[in-house]
Structures are given as C-alpha cells and as structure tokens.
Amino acid sequence: MSATSKESTPVVKDRRRRSLEDLRISVTDRCNFRCVYCMPKEVFGSQFQFLPRSELLTFDEITRLARIFVSLGVRKIRLTGGEPLVRRNLDTLVQDLAKIEGLEDLAMTTNGSLLTPNRAQSLKAAGLKRVTISLDAVDDALFQKMNDVDFSVEKVLSAVDAALDAGLRPVKINTVIKKGLNDSAILPMAAYFRGRDVTVRFIEFMDVGNTNGWRLEDVIPGDDVLRRIDHEWPLEAIAPTRPGEVATRYRYRDGQGEVGIIASVTRPFCQQCTRARLSPEGQLVTCLFGAQGDDLRSLVRGTASDEEIREHLSHLWANRDDHYSELRRSLTPGLPKIEMSHIGG
Ligand code: SAM
Ligand code: SF4
Ligand code: SF4
C-alpha cells in the first residue's frame, strides 16, 4: 500500500496511482424494468433467482462500510442497483449515509419509475443531494420497447420534473444508445431536454455482464452522437467539473444548456477511474468488468474491527490494477463478468 497525506485524510493509491474517491453502492439486484441492453427478459424471467433478503447487506452494514470508505478518502457516494427505489425504506439508508462526516456528495441513479413528487421530496429531506435518471427515448413506443415492461415515458418525464422541483439538482439523464435500436432517439432526447436545466449524457453501449448480447458493431461511437447533435445545435467543449469526470461536456452555443458524452468503449478513461463498487450482498468490486468481488459481508458479519476492515480495504485498493476498457480489444470474448443490474454501473 502507498499512502500519502492529503489534508487530514490519508490517500490510498492503487498500482496505477489512482486514488479511491467514489463509492457506488448497489442496494438490490432486483428491478421493475427489463431494459433490453441490461436485463433481457429471456435471462431475467420468472425463473431467475434474485438474492434472498438475508444475503443483502443491511442498512447498518452498508453505513458502517461507507463510513470506513470515507475514512479512506471517498467523498462521493452513489446509490444504484438494480433499481434502488425498489428497496424498502431506502430513505432510512439515505438519512444514515448523509450523516457521515467528510462525505461531500450523495447521489442516486434510478430509472425514475417510482420517483413521485412525494418520494423526491422525502429523499431530499433525508439528505440525498441529486439524482441521475436513466431514460433511453422520449418517444413512448420506443421507450416501452427499451424497458420491455410497457412502462410509459410520461411517468419518467414527470419524475424528472419531480426531481427538479424537489431540488435534487443538478438532474442528469443517462441515455444508452444501441445501434439499430434507439439511435433515432438521439436528436429527440437532445431537443426535449435543451433549455430545461437538465443535462443528457449519451452513453456508449457497453459489454458489461454476459447476457446482453453485446457486439462492437452495435456501439455508436460518442463522437458520432456528438456530430449529430452539433449539426443540429452547434456545441462547444467545456472543462470537466472535476478531474476524472467520465463524461466529456459540451455546451450549446445558443445557451440552452449542455450535453455529456460517456465514450467508455471508444475512449476508455481507466486512468481516471477512482471508483469502488459495493454489490448488494457485500462484494467489493474494483472494476465494472470484474468477474467477482471481495467478500466484505463476512468481515462485517464477523468479528473484524473497523480498523481491521479499513486495513483490508486499503490493501485491496493498493493492489488494484484494473484497466479493462484499455485492454478490451485484446481480450478473449466471453470472459465471465458481473451483470450491470447486479453492480449498478
Ligand atoms: N436501475 C437504475 C437505472 O437504470 O438508472 C440504476 C442501475 S442501472 C444498471 C445504471 C446505469 O447503467 C443506467 O443508466 C443504465 O442505462 C446503464 N447501463 C445498463 N446497462 C448498460 C450497458 N450495457 N451499457 C451502458 N450502460 C448501461
Ligand atoms: Fe433496471 Fe436500470 Fe438495468 Fe434498466 S438499466 S434493467 S432500469 S437496472
Ligand atoms: Fe474503471 Fe474498469 Fe471501467 Fe476502466 S474498465 S474505467 S478500470 S471500471
């Protein structure tokens, strides 16, 4: 482990000199959508075995681990899933996490289906700072084809308004583009959210997990998405809000806001990857494309002290060498990987 002093928090760096700054907590592997690029129905059907409740980390266990992560330099936590809002009493977890001293940002990625105005307000009151809502089309028929559970787009658009009204800002939208499926959504998505104080981030379709039938031919490079939008509404590049930001940012020259491009396949950003990921059952995963994680649940359910867990995490991070996206093209296809709906992006 290499540790240096940055203000009062020791900074642990991995083998590629990347510090540990963000933690993504997946609170459930269940979801009420079956997005075709994430949880295809043929795999995640009625026979699929989701984790039993007893295997999920409890809110107390999650909060304890989160506190230890913050003591190691984490400043930003994002709740994700599966769909985080299907986990019961999530406000309680938000409340507990928001109290952690030293934590600067607490966000959530959600499909928005359960984000009613009341829910948005109660999450805000509990201490959630902001939300990212995933939405892959504004056309209702296309959106229903994407979520594959006949969920209407109106409800998600209302969730965006609910988030804005509740002050869960800045509100961002994640839009995954898959060639031949929803590339027709690029311009309508940009058109709808321009001037609405909401940033759409277009994400390249990724080869996460082993069930979504990913092929490189189905990826529309972020640069193409950018060109299409720029042709319609000229854009200019702007600086990242913070070092290591995964989205490249562009501003509409006519002042109607901005868009982001997350080109994880064509422009890997492994060198800036400062994220650790905690799965619902307490596995620590240091790369989105990992095959398995390190079992933290047995530590939190055993006799290990906070200091022992801290040492363990510090050691794990210091030995991290992940850079899958930089290697993608040279790797054997079909390597076992954790599903996106399990670890949460
Ligand atoms: N259910 C929540 C949601 O959809 O916002 C949170 C979990 S979801 C796995 C997190 C993010 O991963 C979403 O924005 C989703 O669009 C994105 N995602 C899922 N599968 C993907 C894939 N194959 N390539 C790129 N992004 C993907
Ligand atoms: Fe569910 Fe999110 Fe995956 Fe869609 S992307 S199936 S909403 S976990
Ligand atoms: Fe981080 Fe792994 Fe993605 Fe590279 S491939 S950016 S190391 S999660």
Coordinates of C-alpha atoms and ligand atoms in Angstrom, one line a residue:
M1 CA 0.0 0.0 0.0
S2 CA 1.2 3.5 -0.7
A3 CA -0.3 6.2 1.4
T4 CA 0.3 9.9 1.4
S5 CA -1.2 12.7 3.4
K6 CA -3.8 15.0 1.8
E7 CA -5.3 17.4 4.3
S8 CA -6.4 15.1 7.2
T9 CA -7.4 12.0 5.2
P10 CA -4.7 9.6 4.1
V11 CA -5.0 8.9 0.4
V12 CA -4.5 5.4 -0.7
K13 CA -3.4 4.9 -4.3
D14 CA -3.7 1.9 -6.5
R15 CA -0.9 0.4 -8.7
R16 CA -1.8 2.9 -11.4
R17 CA -1.6 5.9 -9.0
R18 CA -5.4 6.3 -8.9
S19 CA -6.9 7.3 -5.6
L20 CA -10.1 6.0 -4.1
E21 CA -12.7 8.8 -4.3
D22 CA -16.1 7.4 -5.2
L23 CA -18.2 4.6 -3.9
R24 CA -21.1 3.1 -5.8
I25 CA -23.5 1.1 -3.6
S26 CA -25.9 -1.3 -5.3
V27 CA -28.7 -1.8 -2.8
T28 CA -30.6 -4.5 -4.7
D29 CA -30.2 -6.8 -7.7
R30 CA -33.9 -6.5 -8.5
C31 CA -35.5 -4.2 -10.9
N32 CA -39.0 -3.4 -12.2
F33 CA -37.7 -2.8 -15.8
R34 CA -36.2 -5.3 -18.2
C35 CA -34.1 -2.9 -20.3
V36 CA -33.1 -4.9 -23.3
Y37 CA -29.4 -4.0 -23.0
C38 CA -29.2 -4.7 -19.3
M39 CA -31.7 -7.3 -18.1
P40 CA -33.0 -9.2 -21.1
K41 CA -36.3 -11.0 -20.3
E42 CA -35.0 -14.3 -21.7
V43 CA -32.5 -14.4 -18.9
F44 CA -34.2 -12.4 -16.2
G45 CA -37.5 -14.1 -16.5
S46 CA -39.9 -15.5 -13.8
Q47 CA -37.4 -18.3 -13.0
F48 CA -34.5 -16.1 -12.3
Q49 CA -33.1 -16.4 -8.8
F50 CA -32.6 -13.0 -7.2
L51 CA -30.7 -12.7 -4.0
P52 CA -32.7 -13.7 -0.9
R53 CA -33.2 -10.8 1.6
S54 CA -30.9 -12.5 4.2
E55 CA -28.0 -12.1 1.7
L56 CA -28.4 -8.4 1.3
L57 CA -26.3 -6.1 3.4
T58 CA -28.5 -4.4 6.0
F59 CA -28.6 -0.6 6.1
D60 CA -26.4 -0.7 9.2
E61 CA -23.8 -2.9 7.5
I62 CA -23.8 -0.6 4.4
T63 CA -23.4 2.5 6.6
R64 CA -20.6 1.0 8.6
L65 CA -18.7 0.1 5.4
A66 CA -19.5 3.5 3.9
R67 CA -18.0 5.3 7.0
I68 CA -14.8 3.2 6.6
F69 CA -14.6 4.1 2.9
V70 CA -15.0 7.8 3.7
S71 CA -12.1 7.5 6.2
L72 CA -10.0 6.2 3.3
G73 CA -10.8 9.2 1.1
V74 CA -14.1 8.5 -0.5
R75 CA -16.0 11.8 -1.0
K76 CA -18.9 10.8 -3.2
I77 CA -21.4 8.0 -2.8
R78 CA -23.9 7.0 -5.4
L79 CA -26.8 4.6 -4.7
T80 CA -27.7 2.3 -7.6
G81 CA -29.0 -1.2 -8.3
G82 CA -31.0 -3.0 -9.9
E83 CA -33.5 -0.3 -9.2
P84 CA -32.5 1.4 -5.9
L85 CA -36.1 2.6 -5.3
V86 CA -37.5 -0.9 -5.1
R87 CA -35.5 -1.5 -1.9
R88 CA -37.8 -0.8 1.0
N89 CA -37.3 2.2 3.3
L90 CA -34.4 3.5 1.3
D91 CA -34.9 6.9 2.9
T92 CA -33.6 5.5 6.1
L93 CA -30.3 4.5 4.4
V94 CA -30.0 7.9 2.8
Q95 CA -30.5 9.5 6.2
D96 CA -27.8 7.4 7.7
L97 CA -25.3 7.9 4.9
A98 CA -26.0 11.7 4.8
K99 CA -24.8 11.9 8.4
I100 CA -21.3 10.6 7.6
E101 CA -18.8 13.3 8.3
G102 CA -16.5 14.1 5.4
L103 CA -18.9 12.8 2.7
E104 CA -19.4 15.6 0.2
D105 CA -21.9 14.2 -2.3
L106 CA -24.7 11.7 -2.1
A107 CA -26.4 10.8 -5.3
M108 CA -28.6 8.1 -6.8
T109 CA -29.1 6.6 -10.3
T110 CA -32.6 5.5 -10.8
N111 CA -35.0 4.6 -13.7
G112 CA -37.4 7.2 -12.3
S113 CA -40.4 4.9 -12.3
L114 CA -41.0 5.2 -8.6
L115 CA -39.8 8.8 -8.2
T116 CA -43.1 10.5 -7.4
P117 CA -43.1 14.2 -6.2
N118 CA -43.6 12.9 -2.6
R119 CA -40.8 10.4 -2.9
A120 CA -38.4 13.0 -4.4
Q121 CA -39.2 15.4 -1.5
S122 CA -38.7 12.8 1.2
L123 CA -35.4 11.7 -0.3
K124 CA -34.3 15.3 -0.4
A125 CA -35.3 15.8 3.2
A126 CA -33.4 12.6 4.1
G127 CA -30.2 14.1 2.7
L128 CA -30.0 13.0 -0.9
K129 CA -28.3 15.7 -3.0
R130 CA -29.1 14.8 -6.6
V131 CA -30.3 12.2 -9.0
T132 CA -29.4 10.8 -12.3
I133 CA -32.4 9.4 -14.2
S134 CA -32.0 6.8 -16.9
L135 CA -34.1 7.3 -20.0
D136 CA -33.4 6.0 -23.4
A137 CA -36.0 7.6 -25.6
V138 CA -38.7 10.3 -25.3
D139 CA -40.9 8.6 -27.9
D140 CA -43.4 6.4 -25.9
A141 CA -43.4 3.4 -28.2
L142 CA -39.6 3.3 -28.4
F143 CA -39.2 3.8 -24.6
Q144 CA -41.5 0.9 -24.0
K145 CA -39.5 -1.2 -26.4
M146 CA -36.4 -0.3 -24.4
N147 CA -37.8 -1.0 -20.9
D148 CA -39.7 -4.1 -22.1
V149 CA -42.3 -3.9 -19.4
D150 CA -44.7 -1.4 -21.1
F151 CA -43.8 1.4 -18.8
S152 CA -44.9 4.8 -20.2
V153 CA -42.4 7.6 -20.8
E154 CA -44.8 10.2 -19.3
K155 CA -44.1 8.9 -15.8
V156 CA -40.4 9.1 -16.2
L157 CA -40.6 12.6 -17.6
S158 CA -42.8 13.6 -14.6
A159 CA -40.1 12.1 -12.4
V160 CA -37.5 14.4 -13.9
D161 CA -39.8 17.4 -13.0
A162 CA -40.4 15.9 -9.5
A163 CA -36.6 15.8 -9.0
L164 CA -36.1 19.3 -10.2
D165 CA -39.0 20.6 -8.1
A166 CA -37.6 18.8 -5.0
G167 CA -34.2 20.4 -5.6
L168 CA -32.3 17.1 -6.3
R169 CA -30.0 19.1 -8.6
P170 CA -28.3 19.1 -10.9
V171 CA -30.5 16.5 -12.5
K172 CA -28.8 14.4 -15.2
I173 CA -30.2 11.9 -17.6
N174 CA -28.3 8.8 -18.7
T175 CA -29.1 7.6 -22.2
V176 CA -27.6 4.4 -23.5
I177 CA -27.5 4.3 -27.3
K178 CA -27.5 1.0 -29.1
K179 CA -27.2 1.0 -32.9
G180 CA -30.3 -0.1 -34.7
L181 CA -32.3 0.0 -31.5
N182 CA -32.6 3.6 -30.3
D183 CA -30.2 5.8 -32.3
S184 CA -33.3 7.5 -33.6
A185 CA -33.7 8.8 -30.0
I186 CA -30.5 10.9 -30.0
L187 CA -31.9 14.2 -31.5
P188 CA -35.4 14.0 -29.9
M189 CA -33.7 13.4 -26.5
A190 CA -31.4 16.4 -27.0
A191 CA -34.3 18.5 -28.3
Y192 CA -36.6 17.7 -25.4
F193 CA -34.0 18.5 -22.6
R194 CA -32.4 21.5 -24.2
G195 CA -33.3 24.6 -22.2
R196 CA -34.8 22.5 -19.3
D197 CA -31.9 22.7 -16.9
V198 CA -31.2 19.0 -17.3
T199 CA -28.0 17.5 -18.9
V200 CA -28.4 14.4 -21.0
R201 CA -25.3 12.2 -21.1
F202 CA -25.2 9.8 -24.0
I203 CA -23.5 6.5 -23.0
E204 CA -21.9 4.0 -25.4
F205 CA -23.5 0.6 -25.2
M206 CA -21.0 -1.5 -23.1
D207 CA -20.1 -5.1 -22.8
V208 CA -21.0 -5.4 -19.2
G209 CA -22.0 -8.8 -17.9
N210 CA -22.5 -11.8 -20.2
T211 CA -26.2 -11.7 -21.0
N212 CA -26.9 -8.6 -23.2
G213 CA -25.5 -9.9 -26.5
W214 CA -23.0 -7.1 -26.8
R215 CA -21.2 -6.7 -30.1
L216 CA -18.8 -3.9 -31.1
E217 CA -20.8 -3.3 -34.2
D218 CA -23.8 -2.2 -32.0
V219 CA -21.8 0.6 -30.4
I220 CA -22.4 4.1 -31.9
P221 CA -19.2 6.0 -31.0
G222 CA -19.7 9.0 -28.8
D223 CA -18.1 11.2 -31.5
D224 CA -20.9 10.3 -33.9
V225 CA -23.5 11.1 -31.3
L226 CA -21.8 14.4 -30.8
R227 CA -21.6 15.2 -34.5
R228 CA -25.3 14.6 -35.0
I229 CA -26.2 16.9 -32.2
D230 CA -23.7 19.6 -33.2
H231 CA -25.0 19.5 -36.7
E232 CA -28.5 20.5 -35.4
W233 CA -27.5 22.7 -32.5
P234 CA -23.8 23.8 -32.5
L235 CA -21.8 22.8 -29.5
E236 CA -18.5 23.8 -27.8
A237 CA -16.4 21.7 -25.5
I238 CA -16.2 22.8 -21.8
A239 CA -13.9 21.9 -19.0
P240 CA -14.7 19.0 -16.6
T241 CA -16.3 20.0 -13.4
R242 CA -13.7 17.9 -11.6
P243 CA -10.7 15.9 -12.6
G244 CA -11.5 12.4 -13.6
E245 CA -15.1 13.1 -14.7
V246 CA -16.1 10.3 -17.0
A247 CA -18.4 12.4 -19.2
T248 CA -16.9 14.9 -21.7
R249 CA -19.0 18.0 -21.5
Y250 CA -20.3 20.3 -24.3
R251 CA -22.3 23.5 -24.2
Y252 CA -25.0 24.5 -26.7
R253 CA -23.6 27.7 -28.3
D254 CA -27.1 29.2 -28.1
G255 CA -27.0 29.0 -24.3
Q256 CA -29.6 26.2 -24.0
G257 CA -27.6 24.1 -21.6
E258 CA -25.2 21.2 -22.1
V259 CA -24.8 17.5 -23.0
G260 CA -22.3 14.9 -22.0
I261 CA -20.7 12.0 -23.8
I262 CA -19.6 8.9 -22.0
A263 CA -17.4 7.1 -24.5
S264 CA -16.4 4.2 -22.3
V265 CA -15.8 1.9 -25.3
T266 CA -14.1 4.2 -27.8
R267 CA -12.3 6.5 -25.4
P268 CA -11.6 4.5 -22.2
F269 CA -11.0 6.5 -19.1
C270 CA -9.4 3.8 -16.9
Q271 CA -6.6 6.1 -15.9
Q272 CA -9.1 8.4 -14.2
C273 CA -11.1 5.6 -12.6
T274 CA -11.4 6.3 -8.9
R275 CA -14.5 4.2 -8.2
A276 CA -15.1 1.3 -5.9
R277 CA -18.3 -0.7 -6.2
L278 CA -20.2 -2.5 -3.5
S279 CA -22.7 -5.2 -4.5
P280 CA -26.0 -5.8 -2.7
E281 CA -24.5 -8.8 -0.9
G282 CA -21.4 -7.0 0.1
Q283 CA -18.8 -7.9 -2.6
L284 CA -16.3 -5.2 -3.3
V285 CA -15.7 -4.8 -7.0
T286 CA -12.9 -2.6 -8.3
C287 CA -13.8 -2.7 -11.9
L288 CA -17.2 -2.7 -13.7
F289 CA -16.0 -5.6 -15.8
G290 CA -14.7 -7.7 -12.9
A291 CA -15.7 -11.4 -12.6
Q292 CA -16.1 -11.3 -8.9
G293 CA -15.6 -9.2 -5.9
D294 CA -14.0 -9.4 -2.5
D295 CA -16.4 -10.6 0.2
L296 CA -16.8 -7.8 2.7
R297 CA -20.0 -9.2 4.2
S298 CA -18.2 -11.9 6.0
L299 CA -16.0 -9.2 7.5
V300 CA -18.9 -7.0 8.7
R301 CA -20.8 -10.0 10.0
G302 CA -17.7 -11.4 11.7
T303 CA -15.6 -10.1 14.4
A304 CA -13.4 -7.7 12.4
S305 CA -13.0 -4.2 13.9
D306 CA -13.4 -1.1 11.8
E307 CA -9.7 -0.7 11.8
E308 CA -9.1 -4.2 10.5
I309 CA -11.7 -3.7 7.7
R310 CA -10.0 -0.4 6.9
E311 CA -6.7 -2.1 6.6
H312 CA -8.2 -4.7 4.4
L313 CA -9.8 -2.2 2.0
S314 CA -6.7 -0.1 1.9
H315 CA -4.7 -3.2 0.9
L316 CA -7.2 -4.2 -1.7
W317 CA -7.2 -0.8 -3.3
A318 CA -3.4 -0.5 -3.2
N319 CA -3.2 -3.8 -5.2
R320 CA -5.7 -2.7 -7.8
D321 CA -4.5 -2.8 -11.3
D322 CA -7.8 -2.8 -13.3
H323 CA -7.9 -1.2 -16.8
Y324 CA -10.3 -3.5 -18.7
S325 CA -11.5 -0.9 -21.2
E326 CA -8.0 -0.2 -22.3
L327 CA -7.5 -3.9 -22.9
R328 CA -10.9 -4.7 -24.3
R329 CA -9.9 -5.3 -27.9
S330 CA -7.1 -7.7 -27.0
L331 CA -9.1 -9.8 -24.5
T332 CA -10.8 -13.1 -25.3
P333 CA -14.6 -12.5 -25.8
G334 CA -16.9 -14.1 -23.3
L335 CA -14.9 -13.7 -20.1
P336 CA -17.1 -14.1 -17.1
K337 CA -18.3 -10.7 -15.8
I338 CA -20.6 -9.4 -13.1
E339 CA -24.0 -8.2 -14.5
M340 CA -24.7 -4.5 -14.7
S341 CA -28.0 -5.0 -13.0
H342 CA -26.1 -6.5 -10.0
I343 CA -23.4 -4.0 -9.6
G344 CA -25.2 -0.9 -10.9
G345 CA -22.9 0.9 -13.4
Ligands
SAM1 N1 -31.9 0.9 -12.5 C1 -31.2 2.1 -12.3 C2 -31.1 2.9 -13.6 O1 -31.4 2.3 -14.7 O2 -30.8 4.1 -13.6 C3 -29.8 2.0 -11.8 C4 -29.0 0.8 -12.2 S1 -28.5 0.8 -14.0 C5 -27.6 -0.7 -14.1 C6 -27.3 2.1 -14.0 C7 -27.0 2.6 -15.4 O3 -26.3 1.6 -16.2 C8 -28.2 3.1 -16.2 O4 -28.0 4.4 -16.5 C9 -28.2 2.2 -17.4 O5 -28.7 2.8 -18.5 C10 -26.7 1.8 -17.5 N2 -26.5 0.6 -18.3 C11 -27.0 -0.6 -18.1 N3 -26.6 -1.5 -19.0 C12 -25.7 -0.8 -19.8 C13 -24.9 -1.2 -20.9 N4 -24.9 -2.4 -21.4 N5 -24.1 -0.2 -21.4 C14 -24.1 1.0 -21.0 N6 -24.8 1.4 -19.9 C15 -25.6 0.5 -19.3
SF4_2 FE1 -33.2 -1.9 -14.5 FE2 -31.6 0.1 -14.7 FE3 -31.0 -2.3 -15.8 FE4 -32.9 -0.8 -16.8 S1 -30.8 -0.2 -16.7 S2 -33.0 -3.0 -16.4 S3 -33.8 0.1 -15.1 S4 -31.2 -1.9 -13.6
SF4_3 FE1 -12.7 1.7 -14.3 FE2 -12.7 -0.8 -15.1 FE3 -14.2 1.0 -16.4 FE4 -11.5 1.0 -16.6 S1 -12.9 -0.6 -17.3 S2 -12.9 2.8 -16.3 S3 -10.9 0.4 -14.5 S4 -14.5 0.3 -14.3

